[in-house]
PDB file of C-alpha atoms in Angstrom:
ATOM      1  CA  UNK O   1       0.000   0.000   0.000  1.00  0.00           C
ATOM      2  CA  UNK O   2       1.453   3.345  -1.054  1.00  0.00           C
ATOM      3  CA  UNK O   3       1.100   5.808   1.827  1.00  0.00           C
ATOM      4  CA  UNK O   4       2.491   9.268   2.388  1.00  0.00           C
ATOM      5  CA  UNK O   5       5.244   9.896   4.934  1.00  0.00           C
ATOM      6  CA  UNK O   6       5.003  12.453   7.731  1.00  0.00           C
ATOM      7  CA  UNK O   7       7.705  14.494   9.460  1.00  0.00           C
ATOM      8  CA  UNK O   8       6.780  16.710  12.431  1.00  0.00           C
ATOM      9  CA  UNK O   9       9.339  19.306  13.543  1.00  0.00           C
ATOM     10  CA  UNK O  10       8.857  20.520  17.108  1.00  0.00           C
ATOM     11  CA  UNK O  11       9.820  24.183  16.905  1.00  0.00           C
ATOM     12  CA  UNK O  12       8.402  27.696  17.020  1.00  0.00           C
ATOM     13  CA  UNK O  13       7.127  28.142  13.472  1.00  0.00           C
ATOM     14  CA  UNK O  14       8.369  31.667  12.733  1.00  0.00           C
ATOM     15  CA  UNK O  15      11.834  30.940  14.144  1.00  0.00           C
ATOM     16  CA  UNK O  16      12.022  27.710  12.144  1.00  0.00           C
ATOM     17  CA  UNK O  17      11.039  29.404   8.879  1.00  0.00           C
ATOM     18  CA  UNK O  18      13.529  32.210   9.520  1.00  0.00           C
ATOM     19  CA  UNK O  19      16.291  29.599   9.794  1.00  0.00           C
ATOM     20  CA  UNK O  20      15.443  28.050   6.395  1.00  0.00           C
ATOM     21  CA  UNK O  21      16.880  29.354   3.135  1.00  0.00           C
ATOM     22  CA  UNK O  22      14.008  27.765   1.204  1.00  0.00           C
ATOM     23  CA  UNK O  23      11.353  25.110   1.535  1.00  0.00           C
ATOM     24  CA  UNK O  24      12.366  21.817  -0.147  1.00  0.00           C
ATOM     25  CA  UNK O  25      12.419  21.725  -3.940  1.00  0.00           C
ATOM     26  CA  UNK O  26       9.119  20.448  -5.301  1.00  0.00           C
ATOM     27  CA  UNK O  27       7.209  21.312  -2.133  1.00  0.00           C
ATOM     28  CA  UNK O  28       4.145  23.507  -1.631  1.00  0.00           C
ATOM     29  CA  UNK O  29       2.489  25.144   1.385  1.00  0.00           C
ATOM     30  CA  UNK O  30      -1.003  24.656   2.806  1.00  0.00           C
ATOM     31  CA  UNK O  31      -1.549  26.493   6.075  1.00  0.00           C
ATOM     32  CA  UNK O  32      -3.426  29.083   8.084  1.00  0.00           C
ATOM     33  CA  UNK O  33      -1.609  31.898   9.893  1.00  0.00           C
ATOM     34  CA  UNK O  34      -2.808  32.001  13.529  1.00  0.00           C
ATOM     35  CA  UNK O  35      -5.629  34.300  14.569  1.00  0.00           C
ATOM     36  CA  UNK O  36      -5.284  37.394  16.747  1.00  0.00           C
ATOM     37  CA  UNK O  37      -6.381  35.531  19.882  1.00  0.00           C
ATOM     38  CA  UNK O  38      -3.874  32.728  19.196  1.00  0.00           C
ATOM     39  CA  UNK O  39      -0.862  34.923  18.507  1.00  0.00           C
ATOM     40  CA  UNK O  40       1.145  36.228  21.466  1.00  0.00           C
ATOM     41  CA  UNK O  41       4.153  38.497  21.587  1.00  0.00           C
ATOM     42  CA  UNK O  42       7.463  36.678  21.890  1.00  0.00           C
ATOM     43  CA  UNK O  43       8.191  35.629  25.472  1.00  0.00           C
ATOM     44  CA  UNK O  44       4.858  36.955  26.748  1.00  0.00           C
ATOM     45  CA  UNK O  45       1.405  35.568  27.421  1.00  0.00           C
ATOM     46  CA  UNK O  46      -0.213  38.854  26.415  1.00  0.00           C
ATOM     47  CA  UNK O  47      -2.163  38.941  23.166  1.00  0.00           C
ATOM     48  CA  UNK O  48      -1.115  41.361  20.444  1.00  0.00           C
ATOM     49  CA  UNK O  49      -2.739  44.670  19.723  1.00  0.00           C
ATOM     50  CA  UNK O  50      -4.699  44.807  16.460  1.00  0.00           C
ATOM     51  CA  UNK O  51      -2.032  46.957  14.795  1.00  0.00           C
ATOM     52  CA  UNK O  52       0.809  44.722  15.984  1.00  0.00           C
ATOM     53  CA  UNK O  53      -1.087  41.705  14.707  1.00  0.00           C
ATOM     54  CA  UNK O  54      -1.511  43.215  11.229  1.00  0.00           C
ATOM     55  CA  UNK O  55       2.247  43.822  11.030  1.00  0.00           C
ATOM     56  CA  UNK O  56       3.104  40.360  12.390  1.00  0.00           C
ATOM     57  CA  UNK O  57       0.631  38.639  10.029  1.00  0.00           C
ATOM     58  CA  UNK O  58       2.206  40.271   6.968  1.00  0.00           C
ATOM     59  CA  UNK O  59       5.732  39.488   8.183  1.00  0.00           C
ATOM     60  CA  UNK O  60       4.800  35.804   8.514  1.00  0.00           C
ATOM     61  CA  UNK O  61       3.179  35.773   5.069  1.00  0.00           C
ATOM     62  CA  UNK O  62       6.324  37.299   3.529  1.00  0.00           C
ATOM     63  CA  UNK O  63       8.484  34.670   5.264  1.00  0.00           C
ATOM     64  CA  UNK O  64       6.419  31.951   3.576  1.00  0.00           C
ATOM     65  CA  UNK O  65       6.425  33.657   0.173  1.00  0.00           C
ATOM     66  CA  UNK O  66      10.188  34.246   0.274  1.00  0.00           C
ATOM     67  CA  UNK O  67      10.857  30.543   0.897  1.00  0.00           C
ATOM     68  CA  UNK O  68       8.685  29.128  -1.855  1.00  0.00           C
ATOM     69  CA  UNK O  69      10.621  27.291  -4.579  1.00  0.00           C
ATOM     70  CA  UNK O  70      10.093  28.535  -8.131  1.00  0.00           C
ATOM     71  CA  UNK O  71       6.875  27.170  -9.599  1.00  0.00           C
ATOM     72  CA  UNK O  72       5.465  26.351  -6.173  1.00  0.00           C
ATOM     73  CA  UNK O  73       2.120  27.228  -4.574  1.00  0.00           C
ATOM     74  CA  UNK O  74       1.172  28.591  -1.155  1.00  0.00           C
ATOM     75  CA  UNK O  75      -2.468  28.150  -0.122  1.00  0.00           C
ATOM     76  CA  UNK O  76      -3.771  30.017   2.914  1.00  0.00           C
ATOM     77  CA  UNK O  77      -7.082  29.264   4.634  1.00  0.00           C
ATOM     78  CA  UNK O  78      -7.912  32.307   6.739  1.00  0.00           C
ATOM     79  CA  UNK O  79     -10.994  33.389   8.680  1.00  0.00           C
ATOM     80  CA  UNK O  80     -11.491  37.130   9.173  1.00  0.00           C
ATOM     81  CA  UNK O  81     -11.616  38.503  12.709  1.00  0.00           C
ATOM     82  CA  UNK O  82     -14.249  40.761  14.251  1.00  0.00           C
ATOM     83  CA  UNK O  83     -12.609  42.821  16.993  1.00  0.00           C
ATOM     84  CA  UNK O  84     -15.016  42.908  19.915  1.00  0.00           C
ATOM     85  CA  UNK O  85     -16.385  46.272  20.970  1.00  0.00           C
ATOM     86  CA  UNK O  86     -18.853  47.100  23.723  1.00  0.00           C
ATOM     87  CA  UNK O  87     -21.540  44.573  24.650  1.00  0.00           C
ATOM     88  CA  UNK O  88     -23.272  43.167  21.575  1.00  0.00           C
ATOM     89  CA  UNK O  89     -21.039  44.912  19.031  1.00  0.00           C
ATOM     90  CA  UNK O  90     -17.708  44.735  17.223  1.00  0.00           C
ATOM     91  CA  UNK O  91     -15.457  47.686  16.499  1.00  0.00           C
ATOM     92  CA  UNK O  92     -13.354  46.522  13.542  1.00  0.00           C
ATOM     93  CA  UNK O  93     -13.071  43.840  10.866  1.00  0.00           C
ATOM     94  CA  UNK O  94      -9.632  42.361  10.095  1.00  0.00           C
ATOM     95  CA  UNK O  95      -9.650  41.258   6.437  1.00  0.00           C
ATOM     96  CA  UNK O  96      -6.896  38.637   6.188  1.00  0.00           C
ATOM     97  CA  UNK O  97      -7.255  38.168   2.425  1.00  0.00           C
ATOM     98  CA  UNK O  98      -6.357  41.846   2.062  1.00  0.00           C
ATOM     99  CA  UNK O  99      -3.345  41.461   4.374  1.00  0.00           C
ATOM    100  CA  UNK O 100      -2.071  38.463   2.384  1.00  0.00           C
ATOM    101  CA  UNK O 101      -2.305  40.339  -0.904  1.00  0.00           C
ATOM    102  CA  UNK O 102      -0.502  43.361   0.538  1.00  0.00           C
ATOM    103  CA  UNK O 103       2.296  41.064   1.781  1.00  0.00           C
ATOM    104  CA  UNK O 104       2.533  39.365  -1.629  1.00  0.00           C
ATOM    105  CA  UNK O 105       3.098  42.713  -3.350  1.00  0.00           C
ATOM    106  CA  UNK O 106       6.388  43.058  -1.445  1.00  0.00           C
ATOM    107  CA  UNK O 107       7.873  39.730  -2.588  1.00  0.00           C
ATOM    108  CA  UNK O 108       9.122  39.548  -6.171  1.00  0.00           C
ATOM    109  CA  UNK O 109       7.538  36.873  -8.330  1.00  0.00           C
ATOM    110  CA  UNK O 110       4.560  36.137  -6.065  1.00  0.00           C
ATOM    111  CA  UNK O 111       1.143  36.326  -7.722  1.00  0.00           C
ATOM    112  CA  UNK O 112      -2.391  35.560  -6.561  1.00  0.00           C
ATOM    113  CA  UNK O 113      -3.736  32.715  -8.727  1.00  0.00           C
ATOM    114  CA  UNK O 114      -7.174  32.260  -7.179  1.00  0.00           C
ATOM    115  CA  UNK O 115      -9.382  33.276  -4.250  1.00  0.00           C
ATOM    116  CA  UNK O 116     -12.261  31.035  -3.151  1.00  0.00           C
ATOM    117  CA  UNK O 117     -14.552  30.699  -0.132  1.00  0.00           C
ATOM    118  CA  UNK O 118     -15.240  27.952   2.422  1.00  0.00           C
ATOM    119  CA  UNK O 119     -18.617  28.509   4.113  1.00  0.00           C
ATOM    120  CA  UNK O 120     -19.227  27.247   7.642  1.00  0.00           C
ATOM    121  CA  UNK O 121     -22.989  27.016   7.040  1.00  0.00           C
ATOM    122  CA  UNK O 122     -25.489  26.389   4.253  1.00  0.00           C
ATOM    123  CA  UNK O 123     -25.119  29.333   1.873  1.00  0.00           C
ATOM    124  CA  UNK O 124     -27.748  31.956   2.682  1.00  0.00           C
ATOM    125  CA  UNK O 125     -28.063  31.086   6.376  1.00  0.00           C
ATOM    126  CA  UNK O 126     -26.116  31.985   9.520  1.00  0.00           C
ATOM    127  CA  UNK O 127     -25.940  29.259  12.147  1.00  0.00           C
ATOM    128  CA  UNK O 128     -26.190  30.082  15.850  1.00  0.00           C
ATOM    129  CA  UNK O 129     -23.446  27.530  16.498  1.00  0.00           C
ATOM    130  CA  UNK O 130     -19.814  28.485  16.995  1.00  0.00           C
ATOM    131  CA  UNK O 131     -20.499  32.106  17.884  1.00  0.00           C
ATOM    132  CA  UNK O 132     -23.339  32.830  15.465  1.00  0.00           C
ATOM    133  CA  UNK O 133     -23.283  36.472  14.359  1.00  0.00           C
ATOM    134  CA  UNK O 134     -20.361  37.308  16.668  1.00  0.00           C
ATOM    135  CA  UNK O 135     -17.924  35.300  14.499  1.00  0.00           C
ATOM    136  CA  UNK O 136     -17.143  35.316  10.785  1.00  0.00           C
ATOM    137  CA  UNK O 137     -18.886  32.310   9.214  1.00  0.00           C
ATOM    138  CA  UNK O 138     -16.576  31.673   6.254  1.00  0.00           C
ATOM    139  CA  UNK O 139     -12.893  31.323   5.440  1.00  0.00           C
ATOM    140  CA  UNK O 140     -10.904  32.732   2.539  1.00  0.00           C
ATOM    141  CA  UNK O 141      -8.905  30.246   0.457  1.00  0.00           C
ATOM    142  CA  UNK O 142      -6.148  32.068  -1.404  1.00  0.00           C
ATOM    143  CA  UNK O 143      -3.611  30.370  -3.658  1.00  0.00           C
ATOM    144  CA  UNK O 144      -0.404  32.202  -4.574  1.00  0.00           C
ATOM    145  CA  UNK O 145       2.142  31.083  -7.155  1.00  0.00           C
ATOM    146  CA  UNK O 146       5.888  31.668  -7.211  1.00  0.00           C
ATOM    147  CA  UNK O 147       7.697  32.582 -10.415  1.00  0.00           C
ATOM    148  CA  UNK O 148       6.612  32.915 -14.043  1.00  0.00           C
ATOM    149  CA  UNK O 149       5.838  29.216 -14.575  1.00  0.00           C
ATOM    150  CA  UNK O 150       2.775  28.984 -12.360  1.00  0.00           C
ATOM    151  CA  UNK O 151      -0.090  29.768 -14.746  1.00  0.00           C
ATOM    152  CA  UNK O 152      -3.398  27.968 -14.145  1.00  0.00           C
ATOM    153  CA  UNK O 153      -5.360  26.243 -16.895  1.00  0.00           C
ATOM    154  CA  UNK O 154      -9.088  26.999 -16.732  1.00  0.00           C
ATOM    155  CA  UNK O 155      -9.842  23.287 -17.030  1.00  0.00           C
ATOM    156  CA  UNK O 156      -6.808  22.257 -14.978  1.00  0.00           C
ATOM    157  CA  UNK O 157      -6.484  21.258 -11.303  1.00  0.00           C
ATOM    158  CA  UNK O 158      -7.998  24.542 -10.101  1.00  0.00           C
ATOM    159  CA  UNK O 159     -11.343  23.372 -11.528  1.00  0.00           C
ATOM    160  CA  UNK O 160     -11.417  20.700  -8.792  1.00  0.00           C
ATOM    161  CA  UNK O 161     -11.864  23.368  -6.082  1.00  0.00           C
ATOM    162  CA  UNK O 162     -15.372  24.921  -6.152  1.00  0.00           C
ATOM    163  CA  UNK O 163     -15.562  28.712  -5.929  1.00  0.00           C
ATOM    164  CA  UNK O 164     -17.714  28.261  -2.803  1.00  0.00           C
ATOM    165  CA  UNK O 165     -17.676  25.060  -0.747  1.00  0.00           C
ATOM    166  CA  UNK O 166     -18.663  23.854   2.715  1.00  0.00           C
ATOM    167  CA  UNK O 167     -15.862  23.805   5.265  1.00  0.00           C
ATOM    168  CA  UNK O 168     -16.848  20.424   6.692  1.00  0.00           C
ATOM    169  CA  UNK O 169     -16.101  19.010  10.122  1.00  0.00           C
ATOM    170  CA  UNK O 170     -13.216  20.419  12.134  1.00  0.00           C
ATOM    171  CA  UNK O 171     -11.085  18.960  14.892  1.00  0.00           C
ATOM    172  CA  UNK O 172     -11.137  22.330  16.641  1.00  0.00           C
ATOM    173  CA  UNK O 173     -12.994  25.639  16.311  1.00  0.00           C
ATOM    174  CA  UNK O 174     -10.448  27.444  14.101  1.00  0.00           C
ATOM    175  CA  UNK O 175      -9.486  24.410  12.049  1.00  0.00           C
ATOM    176  CA  UNK O 176      -9.462  24.313   8.247  1.00  0.00           C
ATOM    177  CA  UNK O 177     -12.266  21.737   7.915  1.00  0.00           C
ATOM    178  CA  UNK O 178     -12.131  18.288   6.371  1.00  0.00           C
ATOM    179  CA  UNK O 179     -14.051  19.030   3.135  1.00  0.00           C
ATOM    180  CA  UNK O 180     -11.961  22.122   2.547  1.00  0.00           C
ATOM    181  CA  UNK O 181      -8.691  20.298   3.218  1.00  0.00           C
ATOM    182  CA  UNK O 182      -9.650  17.385   0.962  1.00  0.00           C
ATOM    183  CA  UNK O 183     -10.369  19.749  -1.948  1.00  0.00           C
ATOM    184  CA  UNK O 184      -7.131  21.701  -1.473  1.00  0.00           C
ATOM    185  CA  UNK O 185      -4.878  18.635  -1.134  1.00  0.00           C
ATOM    186  CA  UNK O 186      -6.553  17.112  -4.202  1.00  0.00           C
ATOM    187  CA  UNK O 187      -5.758  20.309  -6.123  1.00  0.00           C
ATOM    188  CA  UNK O 188      -2.117  20.239  -4.983  1.00  0.00           C
ATOM    189  CA  UNK O 189      -1.674  16.604  -5.971  1.00  0.00           C
ATOM    190  CA  UNK O 190      -3.245  17.201  -9.393  1.00  0.00           C
ATOM    191  CA  UNK O 191      -0.845  20.130  -9.766  1.00  0.00           C
ATOM    192  CA  UNK O 192       2.077  17.722  -9.412  1.00  0.00           C
ATOM    193  CA  UNK O 193       3.169  18.337  -5.822  1.00  0.00           C
ATOM    194  CA  UNK O 194       4.118  15.442  -3.542  1.00  0.00           C
ATOM    195  CA  UNK O 195       5.383  17.311  -0.458  1.00  0.00           C
ATOM    196  CA  UNK O 196       3.134  19.616   1.606  1.00  0.00           C
ATOM    197  CA  UNK O 197       4.551  22.012   4.222  1.00  0.00           C
ATOM    198  CA  UNK O 198       2.271  23.347   6.991  1.00  0.00           C
ATOM    199  CA  UNK O 199       4.231  25.673   9.316  1.00  0.00           C
ATOM    200  CA  UNK O 200       1.221  26.039  11.654  1.00  0.00           C
ATOM    201  CA  UNK O 201       0.106  22.413  11.725  1.00  0.00           C
ATOM    202  CA  UNK O 202      -2.121  22.545  14.821  1.00  0.00           C
ATOM    203  CA  UNK O 203      -3.650  19.116  15.366  1.00  0.00           C
ATOM    204  CA  UNK O 204      -2.325  17.817  12.056  1.00  0.00           C
ATOM    205  CA  UNK O 205      -5.373  17.707   9.766  1.00  0.00           C
ATOM    206  CA  UNK O 206      -3.352  18.861   6.739  1.00  0.00           C
ATOM    207  CA  UNK O 207      -0.824  16.079   7.385  1.00  0.00           C
ATOM    208  CA  UNK O 208      -3.552  13.445   7.682  1.00  0.00           C
ATOM    209  CA  UNK O 209      -5.337  14.501   4.489  1.00  0.00           C
ATOM    210  CA  UNK O 210      -2.067  14.857   2.539  1.00  0.00           C
ATOM    211  CA  UNK O 211      -1.139  11.310   3.623  1.00  0.00           C
ATOM    212  CA  UNK O 212      -4.623  10.160   2.530  1.00  0.00           C
ATOM    213  CA  UNK O 213      -3.679  11.311  -0.990  1.00  0.00           C
ATOM    214  CA  UNK O 214      -0.269   9.577  -0.693  1.00  0.00           C
ATOM    215  CA  UNK O 215       1.521  12.908  -0.385  1.00  0.00           C
ATOM    216  CA  UNK O 216       4.335  13.532   2.065  1.00  0.00           C
TER     217      UNK O 216
END
């Protein structure tokens, strides 16, 4: 039985990426940069300010872009954040798709290839589960390519990822979702990649699904 292999590196993700000249040749990235409430300043248990988080988020995105091999892909699954205001309100919306595209503009050769949506609920309805109206009920799926040889064919692998799909079950509240991960790993395999890098692997769903498709 042909199964994918799995290597887990126990390290702080940003420090590890900073120590790498490049991700392995022939590899791609499928990940989600941590949310505001998950990210903490180095050596502190305090959460970041909104402005600090925006800067940190773009720095992390640039680290990933700068380490992509030529012809590679980096797919981000990101859920926007509503910054809580006074009771029953929010004061600001952090658009992570916008932050990713701003970061990409500062790395030569990085281009956005597609932008799709993973809905938490049936399209047209907001569920009361998982925060209801207090939380964003969809995730952005953005795929970036590195170098001039990363054009997408209309009828190529990208056609296997619907423009809007259901997220599917998650192993934790901010997880990517099984349906979403299956579609994205299927796209990466059809695109010819056999090694998936997830710097923020969490509970390991990306690893499990990549192995399901016999990817390392």
